[in-house]
Amino acid sequence: MNSIVINREVRLELSNATLMPISDPHAIPLKLDYLESLVLRLLIENSNNLVTYDTFLTHWRSTEATHNSLTRVVSSLRSKLRGAGLSNNVIVNTAKKGYTFTSHIEEYKEVAKQHIEDQIVLEDTNESIDKDQTLDTSLIAKVVLTVIFSLLIALVFVFSVTYFTTKPTSFDFQNAMTTEVLANSDIKIELAYNSSNGLIAYTTKRFDEDNWQVAIFDQEAKQKRLISNKYKNINKPAWISANELMYRESDENSCELRKATIEKGEITNSIKIFPCNSGSYSSSISLFHHDKVLFSDAELNDTASSIFLGDLTTGKVEKIEKEHGGGIGFYNIIASPDSELVAMLSSTDGISHKIELVDASDNWRSVWEISLKVTNFSVGWDGKTLSFLNNRRGITFVSFKGSNEVARNSVPTFSPIKSIVSTGQGLVMTSGELVGQGLFYADIYTGESASFTTGSNAKNNFGQLYNRDEILYISNRGGIKQVWSFNTATKKNTQLSAFDEEKSINSLTVEDEVQKLAIQVEDKIEVYRIEHNKIVGPIYSTKGYNPTIYKNNLIYSKYDGESSHLFSQNFSSFEEKKLIVKGGFISKANDSDLFYSKLYFPGVWRYHPDKEDELILSLSSNSYRWLVDENYIYFQNDQGSLFSYNIESEIKSKVEFQNCTQPVDIDKGKCVSRIHEPSINRIILLD
């Protein structure tokens, strides 16, 4: 989607992060800055689900992220949405937890609106069907190999066969060895490697801490030293000599770039070098020649960061006249003592991210660049080879002779990678999600429970109970998002899919009787067959949202520019599409009935094919957060508390299930619940 509609009132242009009123196509667009765009994109991707504070802050590529800065961004975003014509607040705050986006979204199409009469015709594109499609042998091989490698991930970070090759790069990555330098639950980001003595500096904090600090790890002595301040954030480490480290120290009101001296493993003599702006969205530091540093900083609060050249001898600072393009501006800079080429990372809209090499000797002219959808916190650059995360979340190595690219290779990864830095002979990387999102299984009646994603160090979502003993879910534990299965009897996790590239999966539904699985990928629904611990397909795809499987039918919602409606298609043919509920938004089913909520009318209705539907439960604004199990509807109020409603007795009561505090599925007394937990963050050396 290039453009979407919010609440029938506001158009969001994704390509340039602007808002426009639907009622006035000639109005001047309102520009979102990088963080406003990032927050809105996360809310839309998780529409109708709570996005926790930690989720926002861990997607924020800068360690300047704080709860106060997030509050400011959300307040500004709400103001701009109102300014663009949105009449209602669609960003709902759950106290001490996070935010929820409560509006329906749909792809924007410049077509004439049609009045809704007895029958509604909606455009369907990109539909395909292959009822006899089978899994080819190459896909089977990929599944087998992926499962084998995934079982090894907890022990070693593996690099294997390249999936794109031109000529060999100067770095012999195929024969490189991987070494786990450090592994614990402390968050680790912003690496700096000292090639003179092997010291590794990085920004870190514990899962429950507020302020960042810089750690210096001695690989030989296995010792760690901290640069910390109880009341300030310490981050952005950069080595400027064998025993001198620069870093950034800031709070809400002050900011300094400082230099510390390390002598015999001890940190001494920390002094201020340059002032900086505490209101920057992003910043970075890099040594440039022996007596100068490059750093990025915003001249004004909450504006794009520019590049500055600081003289370590005189203390003078000069702004580099390099266009940042707006948005967040330059959020990282990586220079090499062996080259006049400098790697710069920037983003104008929070959707695309640019890596470019610029020639410092030629007026900072860009000589090479690439735009990516995946976020690179940093890249490896040693003056000859540039290393970065590609759109498949593998690592690409690009070799240069002068300013000319001469070779390119890519390797897959088998764990989420966050930071990359060059050692001159290889790479140092951080592996694992900054904060893990896990899934917990619990039997409400027997008390049996298990956290089946513990140790995955990944984002795990959309757990659905299946075939009595299995739970299907989405996880990026292997690097990119795949469909996984957990067997509650054998306690075994199995990867079912073998997607080549990451899919933006927003929901999942599964039905054991028809052996079908449906996932929502952006604004499209893909249907797969489940066969022998693998999924086959997609066997069918259609435009739509919020899929549910009910009595051999795929139920999903579509949006016509004014309202949402529920449609049904039978799995036997997929040929006949039938409108079943005007105004229907989200549907869920038990063994006998189909229930749904409406887009603008909080509540739960029961569907009757032969008579008028009945409202069985009125709800507050969070009508989208509800589940059906047997004779009960479970829902969460605006404060996140869980309630049950008995459909027959009409009794409503607050419930407190142990190990089922944030349920994503409940089926016959068995619950799958989300949990946020520390992730094992690793520092990996590849050389």
Tab-separated table of C-alpha atoms in Angstrom, residues 95-461:
chain	number	residue	atom	x	y	z
A	95	ALA	CA	-2.358	3.572	31.757
A	96	LYS	CA	1.140	2.253	32.512
A	97	LYS	CA	0.971	-0.140	29.530
A	98	GLY	CA	0.873	1.486	26.108
A	99	TYR	CA	-1.303	2.699	23.238
A	100	THR	CA	-3.897	1.140	20.925
A	101	PHE	CA	-4.917	2.315	17.455
A	102	THR	CA	-8.723	1.964	17.323
A	103	SER	CA	-9.462	3.056	13.759
A	104	HIS	CA	-10.027	0.865	10.743
A	105	ILE	CA	-7.581	1.368	7.892
A	106	GLU	CA	-7.940	0.612	4.196
A	107	GLU	CA	-5.988	1.158	1.024
A	108	TYR	CA	-6.787	4.512	-0.573
A	109	LYS	CA	-8.245	4.304	-4.069
A	110	GLU	CA	-9.298	7.284	-6.124
A	111	VAL	CA	-12.640	5.884	-7.232
A	112	ALA	CA	-16.121	7.339	-7.060
A	113	LYS	CA	-17.965	6.382	-3.893
A	114	GLN	CA	-21.047	4.249	-4.342
A	115	HIS	CA	-24.093	4.325	-2.112
A	116	ILE	CA	-24.633	1.192	-0.087
A	117	GLU	CA	-27.889	-0.396	-1.180
A	118	ASP	CA	-29.152	-3.924	-0.629
A	119	GLN	CA	-26.034	-5.359	-2.224
A	120	ILE	CA	-22.472	-4.055	-2.104
A	121	VAL	CA	-19.872	-4.759	-4.752
A	122	LEU	CA	-16.267	-4.280	-3.695
A	123	GLU	CA	-13.284	-4.490	-5.996
A	124	ASP	CA	-11.106	-7.560	-5.510
A	125	THR	CA	-7.633	-7.680	-7.039
A	126	ASN	CA	-4.740	-10.098	-7.104
A	127	GLU	CA	-6.925	-13.114	-6.354
A	128	SER	CA	-5.452	-16.489	-7.175
A	129	ILE	CA	-6.434	-20.098	-6.591
A	130	ASP	CA	-4.603	-23.348	-6.971
A	131	LYS	CA	-6.540	-26.118	-5.259
A	132	ASP	CA	-4.116	-28.800	-6.393
A	133	GLN	CA	-0.964	-26.888	-5.619
A	134	THR	CA	1.690	-29.041	-3.963
A	135	LEU	CA	4.944	-28.220	-2.268
A	136	ASP	CA	7.875	-28.644	-4.628
A	137	THR	CA	10.996	-30.463	-3.562
A	138	SER	CA	13.071	-27.304	-3.235
A	139	LEU	CA	10.641	-25.873	-0.688
A	140	ILE	CA	10.687	-29.138	1.277
A	141	ALA	CA	14.459	-28.944	1.342
A	142	LYS	CA	14.314	-25.379	2.609
A	143	VAL	CA	11.946	-26.361	5.412
A	144	VAL	CA	14.162	-29.251	6.522
A	145	LEU	CA	17.335	-27.166	6.447
A	146	THR	CA	15.697	-24.269	8.261
A	147	VAL	CA	14.417	-26.513	11.062
A	148	ILE	CA	17.856	-28.108	11.505
A	149	PHE	CA	19.607	-24.759	11.715
A	150	SER	CA	16.977	-23.346	14.049
A	151	LEU	CA	17.659	-26.146	16.542
A	152	LEU	CA	21.299	-25.060	16.633
A	153	ILE	CA	20.640	-21.351	17.124
A	154	ALA	CA	20.782	-21.423	20.930
A	155	LEU	CA	24.360	-22.728	20.753
A	156	VAL	CA	25.947	-20.853	17.879
A	157	PHE	CA	25.275	-18.080	15.416
A	158	VAL	CA	25.620	-19.702	11.998
A	159	PHE	CA	26.488	-18.252	8.644
A	160	SER	CA	26.097	-20.474	5.625
A	161	VAL	CA	25.577	-20.533	1.866
A	162	THR	CA	25.255	-17.207	0.079
A	163	TYR	CA	21.992	-16.508	-1.696
A	164	PHE	CA	23.338	-13.711	-3.895
A	165	THR	CA	26.851	-13.574	-5.294
A	166	THR	CA	28.720	-11.527	-7.854
A	167	LYS	CA	32.448	-11.800	-7.125
A	168	PRO	CA	34.133	-12.731	-3.854
A	169	THR	CA	34.527	-9.827	-1.429
A	170	SER	CA	37.836	-8.985	0.222
A	171	PHE	CA	36.483	-10.379	3.498
A	172	ASP	CA	36.491	-14.193	3.440
A	173	PHE	CA	33.183	-14.612	5.276
A	174	GLN	CA	32.656	-18.197	4.092
A	175	ASN	CA	35.679	-19.362	6.104
A	176	ALA	CA	35.113	-16.979	9.005
A	177	MET	CA	34.700	-18.295	12.533
A	178	THR	CA	32.012	-17.095	14.927
A	179	THR	CA	32.715	-16.565	18.617
A	180	GLU	CA	30.175	-15.683	21.279
A	181	VAL	CA	31.831	-12.882	23.234
A	182	LEU	CA	29.096	-12.140	25.757
A	183	ALA	CA	25.529	-13.309	26.434
A	184	ASN	CA	23.050	-12.152	29.077
A	185	SER	CA	19.673	-10.420	29.362
A	186	ASP	CA	21.088	-6.877	29.423
A	187	ILE	CA	20.055	-4.860	26.359
A	188	LYS	CA	23.061	-4.184	24.106
A	189	ILE	CA	23.301	-1.744	21.214
A	190	GLU	CA	25.659	0.845	19.644
A	191	LEU	CA	28.866	-1.179	19.405
A	192	ALA	CA	32.376	0.273	19.146
A	193	TYR	CA	35.397	-1.986	18.534
A	194	ASN	CA	38.974	-1.059	19.470
A	195	SER	CA	41.248	-2.760	16.917
A	196	SER	CA	44.374	-1.969	18.984
A	197	ASN	CA	43.449	-4.073	22.011
A	198	GLY	CA	40.154	-5.822	21.207
A	199	LEU	CA	38.118	-3.841	23.751
A	200	ILE	CA	34.415	-3.669	22.884
A	201	ALA	CA	32.352	-0.702	24.059
A	202	TYR	CA	28.571	-0.768	23.834
A	203	THR	CA	25.475	0.978	25.161
A	204	THR	CA	23.516	-1.121	27.628
A	205	LYS	CA	20.885	-1.246	30.346
A	206	ARG	CA	18.926	-3.876	32.215
A	207	PHE	CA	15.396	-4.791	31.170
A	208	ASP	CA	13.867	-2.793	34.038
A	209	GLU	CA	16.264	0.186	34.071
A	210	ASP	CA	15.468	3.678	32.799
A	211	ASN	CA	18.886	5.117	31.963
A	212	TRP	CA	21.468	3.881	29.469
A	213	GLN	CA	25.123	3.378	30.326
A	214	VAL	CA	28.253	2.462	28.379
A	215	ALA	CA	30.065	-0.796	29.093
A	216	ILE	CA	33.656	-1.587	28.092
A	217	PHE	CA	34.311	-5.317	27.798
A	218	ASP	CA	37.825	-6.778	27.862
A	219	GLN	CA	37.682	-10.027	25.867
A	220	GLU	CA	40.974	-11.332	27.238
A	221	ALA	CA	40.340	-10.612	30.912
A	222	LYS	CA	36.577	-11.269	30.615
A	223	GLN	CA	35.959	-8.087	32.603
A	224	LYS	CA	33.418	-5.309	32.140
A	225	ARG	CA	33.729	-1.673	33.219
A	226	LEU	CA	30.815	0.769	33.245
A	227	ILE	CA	30.549	4.472	32.509
A	228	SER	CA	27.303	5.458	34.197
A	229	ASN	CA	25.418	8.317	35.791
A	230	LYS	CA	22.395	7.628	37.971
A	231	TYR	CA	20.558	10.657	36.616
A	232	LYS	CA	21.695	10.758	32.972
A	233	ASN	CA	21.840	8.653	29.820
A	234	ILE	CA	25.318	7.573	28.709
A	235	ASN	CA	25.461	6.302	25.115
A	236	LYS	CA	27.009	6.550	21.610
A	237	PRO	CA	30.490	5.148	22.424
A	238	ALA	CA	33.255	5.766	19.853
A	239	TRP	CA	36.959	4.924	20.197
A	240	ILE	CA	39.245	7.804	19.219
A	241	SER	CA	42.527	6.133	20.245
A	242	ALA	CA	43.781	2.924	21.834
A	243	ASN	CA	42.855	4.187	25.311
A	244	GLU	CA	40.380	7.035	24.723
A	245	LEU	CA	36.631	6.681	24.317
A	246	MET	CA	34.150	9.402	23.413
A	247	TYR	CA	30.508	9.151	24.434
A	248	ARG	CA	27.371	11.231	24.874
A	249	GLU	CA	25.998	12.174	28.317
A	250	SER	CA	22.547	13.774	28.492
A	251	ASP	CA	19.315	14.293	30.372
A	252	GLU	CA	16.167	16.230	29.453
A	253	ASN	CA	17.929	19.591	29.861
A	254	SER	CA	21.638	19.156	29.134
A	255	CYS	CA	23.970	17.306	26.790
A	256	GLU	CA	27.742	16.888	26.452
A	257	LEU	CA	30.099	14.885	24.258
A	258	ARG	CA	32.774	13.646	26.666
A	259	LYS	CA	36.077	11.798	26.485
A	260	ALA	CA	37.207	9.149	28.975
A	261	THR	CA	40.679	7.660	29.335
A	262	ILE	CA	41.093	3.935	30.046
A	263	GLU	CA	44.290	2.997	31.877
A	264	LYS	CA	45.030	-0.549	33.032
A	265	GLY	CA	41.389	-1.463	32.684
A	266	GLU	CA	40.172	1.461	34.779
A	267	ILE	CA	38.181	4.457	33.507
A	268	THR	CA	39.773	7.780	34.454
A	269	ASN	CA	39.838	11.453	33.548
A	270	SER	CA	36.440	12.027	31.899
A	271	ILE	CA	36.231	15.540	30.411
A	272	LYS	CA	33.775	17.535	28.294
A	273	ILE	CA	34.805	17.946	24.633
A	274	PHE	CA	31.797	19.427	22.777
A	275	PRO	CA	28.268	20.558	23.666
A	276	CYS	CA	25.283	18.786	22.089
A	277	ASN	CA	21.491	19.026	21.968
A	278	SER	CA	19.520	16.913	24.456
A	279	GLY	CA	16.427	17.359	22.255
A	280	SER	CA	17.869	15.399	19.319
A	281	TYR	CA	15.885	12.448	18.039
A	282	SER	CA	19.135	10.777	17.005
A	283	SER	CA	22.880	11.238	17.243
A	284	SER	CA	26.181	9.451	16.657
A	285	ILE	CA	29.967	9.872	16.978
A	286	SER	CA	32.822	8.605	14.796
A	287	LEU	CA	36.570	9.301	14.673
A	288	PHE	CA	37.572	11.095	11.459
A	289	HIS	CA	41.353	11.310	10.989
A	290	HIS	CA	43.492	11.362	14.134
A	291	ASP	CA	42.427	14.722	15.592
A	292	LYS	CA	38.852	15.192	14.379
A	293	VAL	CA	35.493	13.549	14.990
A	294	LEU	CA	32.264	13.527	13.030
A	295	PHE	CA	29.043	13.616	14.991
A	296	SER	CA	25.360	13.998	14.141
A	297	ASP	CA	23.052	16.206	16.165
A	298	ALA	CA	19.914	18.313	15.756
A	299	GLU	CA	20.370	22.067	15.821
A	300	LEU	CA	16.821	22.520	17.166
A	301	ASN	CA	14.764	20.229	19.390
A	302	ASP	CA	12.856	17.435	17.645
A	303	THR	CA	14.244	18.214	14.182
A	304	ALA	CA	16.375	16.258	11.724
A	305	SER	CA	20.004	15.675	12.693
A	306	SER	CA	22.824	17.223	10.666
A	307	ILE	CA	26.531	16.342	10.458
A	308	PHE	CA	29.207	18.273	12.360
A	309	LEU	CA	33.011	18.126	12.306
A	310	GLY	CA	34.681	18.671	15.664
A	311	ASP	CA	38.377	19.469	16.143
A	312	LEU	CA	39.736	17.631	19.206
A	313	THR	CA	42.706	19.993	19.443
A	314	THR	CA	40.967	23.377	19.258
A	315	GLY	CA	37.453	22.428	20.367
A	316	LYS	CA	35.958	24.152	17.317
A	317	VAL	CA	32.866	22.698	15.622
A	318	GLU	CA	31.963	23.104	11.942
A	319	LYS	CA	28.651	22.101	10.346
A	320	ILE	CA	28.959	19.934	7.231
A	321	GLU	CA	26.676	21.216	4.483
A	322	LYS	CA	25.153	17.872	3.580
A	323	GLU	CA	21.405	17.666	2.878
A	324	HIS	CA	19.721	15.291	5.338
A	325	GLY	CA	16.342	15.101	3.591
A	326	GLY	CA	14.263	15.811	6.695
A	327	GLY	CA	12.659	13.215	8.944
A	328	ILE	CA	15.142	11.971	11.508
A	329	GLY	CA	18.096	13.044	9.363
A	330	PHE	CA	21.484	11.366	9.847
A	331	TYR	CA	21.208	8.911	12.713
A	332	ASN	CA	24.592	7.232	12.335
A	333	ILE	CA	28.001	7.950	10.796
A	334	ILE	CA	30.839	5.470	10.341
A	335	ALA	CA	34.258	6.678	9.199
A	336	SER	CA	37.416	4.651	8.591
A	337	PRO	CA	41.026	5.850	9.067
A	338	ASP	CA	41.949	4.117	5.806
A	339	SER	CA	39.490	5.942	3.547
A	340	GLU	CA	38.062	9.354	2.702
A	341	LEU	CA	34.706	7.637	2.177
A	342	VAL	CA	32.279	7.908	5.098
A	343	ALA	CA	29.166	5.745	5.597
A	344	MET	CA	26.054	7.728	6.554
A	345	LEU	CA	22.675	6.336	7.632
A	346	SER	CA	19.484	8.384	7.342
A	347	SER	CA	15.706	8.124	7.105
A	348	THR	CA	13.235	10.755	5.958
A	349	ASP	CA	9.975	8.977	6.757
A	350	GLY	CA	10.607	6.015	9.058
A	351	ILE	CA	9.682	3.583	6.266
A	352	SER	CA	12.710	3.576	3.989
A	353	HIS	CA	16.265	3.786	5.320
A	354	LYS	CA	19.204	4.977	3.251
A	355	ILE	CA	22.839	3.943	3.518
A	356	GLU	CA	25.255	6.033	1.489
A	357	LEU	CA	28.988	6.437	1.077
A	358	VAL	CA	30.108	10.043	0.734
A	359	ASP	CA	33.500	11.361	-0.339
A	360	ALA	CA	34.814	13.741	2.327
A	361	SER	CA	37.546	14.951	-0.043
A	362	ASP	CA	34.996	15.939	-2.709
A	363	ASN	CA	32.612	18.231	-0.815
A	364	TRP	CA	30.881	15.252	0.856
A	365	ARG	CA	29.507	14.054	-2.464
A	366	SER	CA	27.490	10.827	-2.405
A	367	VAL	CA	29.247	8.132	-4.471
A	368	TRP	CA	27.132	5.080	-3.582
A	369	GLU	CA	23.790	4.497	-1.878
A	370	ILE	CA	21.083	1.931	-1.220
A	371	SER	CA	17.543	2.246	0.173
A	372	LEU	CA	16.222	-0.495	2.443
A	373	LYS	CA	12.997	-1.295	4.269
A	374	VAL	CA	14.786	-3.011	7.133
A	375	THR	CA	16.290	-0.798	9.840
A	376	ASN	CA	20.072	-0.776	10.231
A	377	PHE	CA	21.108	0.633	13.614
A	378	SER	CA	24.666	0.684	12.308
A	379	VAL	CA	26.784	-0.801	9.519
A	380	GLY	CA	30.272	-2.225	9.236
A	381	TRP	CA	32.699	-0.071	7.222
A	382	ASP	CA	36.480	-0.573	7.190
A	383	GLY	CA	37.299	1.544	4.133
A	384	LYS	CA	37.052	-1.409	1.747
A	385	THR	CA	33.997	-3.485	2.691
A	386	LEU	CA	30.544	-2.254	3.709
A	387	SER	CA	28.368	-4.698	5.696
A	388	PHE	CA	24.672	-4.170	6.438
A	389	LEU	CA	21.333	-5.910	7.025
A	390	ASN	CA	19.435	-6.462	3.777
A	391	ASN	CA	15.664	-6.701	3.263
A	392	ARG	CA	15.791	-10.451	3.914
A	393	ARG	CA	17.433	-9.675	7.267
A	394	GLY	CA	20.581	-11.395	6.090
A	395	ILE	CA	23.935	-9.599	5.935
A	396	THR	CA	25.229	-8.171	2.663
A	397	PHE	CA	28.948	-7.525	2.111
A	398	VAL	CA	29.837	-4.962	-0.578
A	399	SER	CA	33.496	-4.522	-1.560
A	400	PHE	CA	34.856	-1.299	-3.029
A	401	LYS	CA	37.920	-0.275	-4.972
A	402	GLY	CA	38.067	3.417	-4.322
A	403	SER	CA	34.479	4.592	-4.730
A	404	ASN	CA	33.500	1.796	-7.135
A	405	GLU	CA	31.614	-1.320	-6.066
A	406	VAL	CA	33.506	-4.395	-7.260
A	407	ALA	CA	31.795	-7.302	-5.473
A	408	ARG	CA	28.721	-8.166	-3.456
A	409	ASN	CA	27.809	-11.228	-1.384
A	410	SER	CA	25.003	-11.996	1.051
A	411	VAL	CA	24.552	-14.590	3.780
A	412	PRO	CA	21.442	-15.479	5.779
A	413	THR	CA	21.267	-15.035	9.534
A	414	PHE	CA	19.501	-17.263	12.021
A	415	SER	CA	18.763	-14.766	14.768
A	416	PRO	CA	17.592	-11.119	14.842
A	417	ILE	CA	20.625	-8.831	14.312
A	418	LYS	CA	20.505	-5.272	15.681
A	419	SER	CA	23.986	-3.708	15.463
A	420	ILE	CA	26.988	-4.322	13.195
A	421	VAL	CA	30.484	-2.834	13.414
A	422	SER	CA	33.669	-3.654	11.502
A	423	THR	CA	36.810	-4.911	13.235
A	424	GLY	CA	39.023	-4.519	10.163
A	425	GLN	CA	39.278	-8.322	9.933
A	426	GLY	CA	35.605	-9.160	10.385
A	427	LEU	CA	32.499	-8.014	12.234
A	428	VAL	CA	31.158	-7.619	15.749
A	429	MET	CA	27.365	-7.881	16.024
A	430	THR	CA	24.588	-7.928	18.584
A	431	SER	CA	22.129	-10.811	18.255
A	432	GLY	CA	18.647	-11.126	19.768
A	433	GLU	CA	15.666	-8.815	20.205
A	434	LEU	CA	16.254	-5.891	22.558
A	435	VAL	CA	13.122	-6.901	24.489
A	436	GLY	CA	11.492	-10.250	23.807
A	437	GLN	CA	7.775	-10.801	23.303
A	438	GLY	CA	6.860	-14.296	24.377
A	439	LEU	CA	3.799	-16.541	24.389
A	440	PHE	CA	2.545	-18.479	27.403
A	441	TYR	CA	0.302	-21.549	27.369
A	442	ALA	CA	-2.015	-22.271	30.305
A	443	ASP	CA	-4.870	-24.680	30.999
A	444	ILE	CA	-7.396	-22.648	32.983
A	445	TYR	CA	-8.944	-25.757	34.576
A	446	THR	CA	-5.903	-27.935	35.390
A	447	GLY	CA	-3.325	-25.222	36.053
A	448	GLU	CA	-0.848	-26.722	33.564
A	449	SER	CA	1.287	-23.975	32.001
A	450	ALA	CA	4.413	-23.401	29.925
A	451	SER	CA	6.266	-20.443	28.427
A	452	PHE	CA	6.986	-22.142	25.124
A	453	THR	CA	8.976	-19.296	23.554
A	454	THR	CA	11.431	-18.765	26.421
A	455	GLY	CA	14.958	-18.512	25.079
A	456	SER	CA	13.869	-17.658	21.533
A	457	ASN	CA	15.099	-14.051	21.977
A	458	ALA	CA	12.489	-13.050	19.422
A	459	LYS	CA	9.146	-11.399	18.764
A	460	ASN	CA	6.422	-14.063	19.030
A	461	ASN	CA	2.817	-13.188	18.095
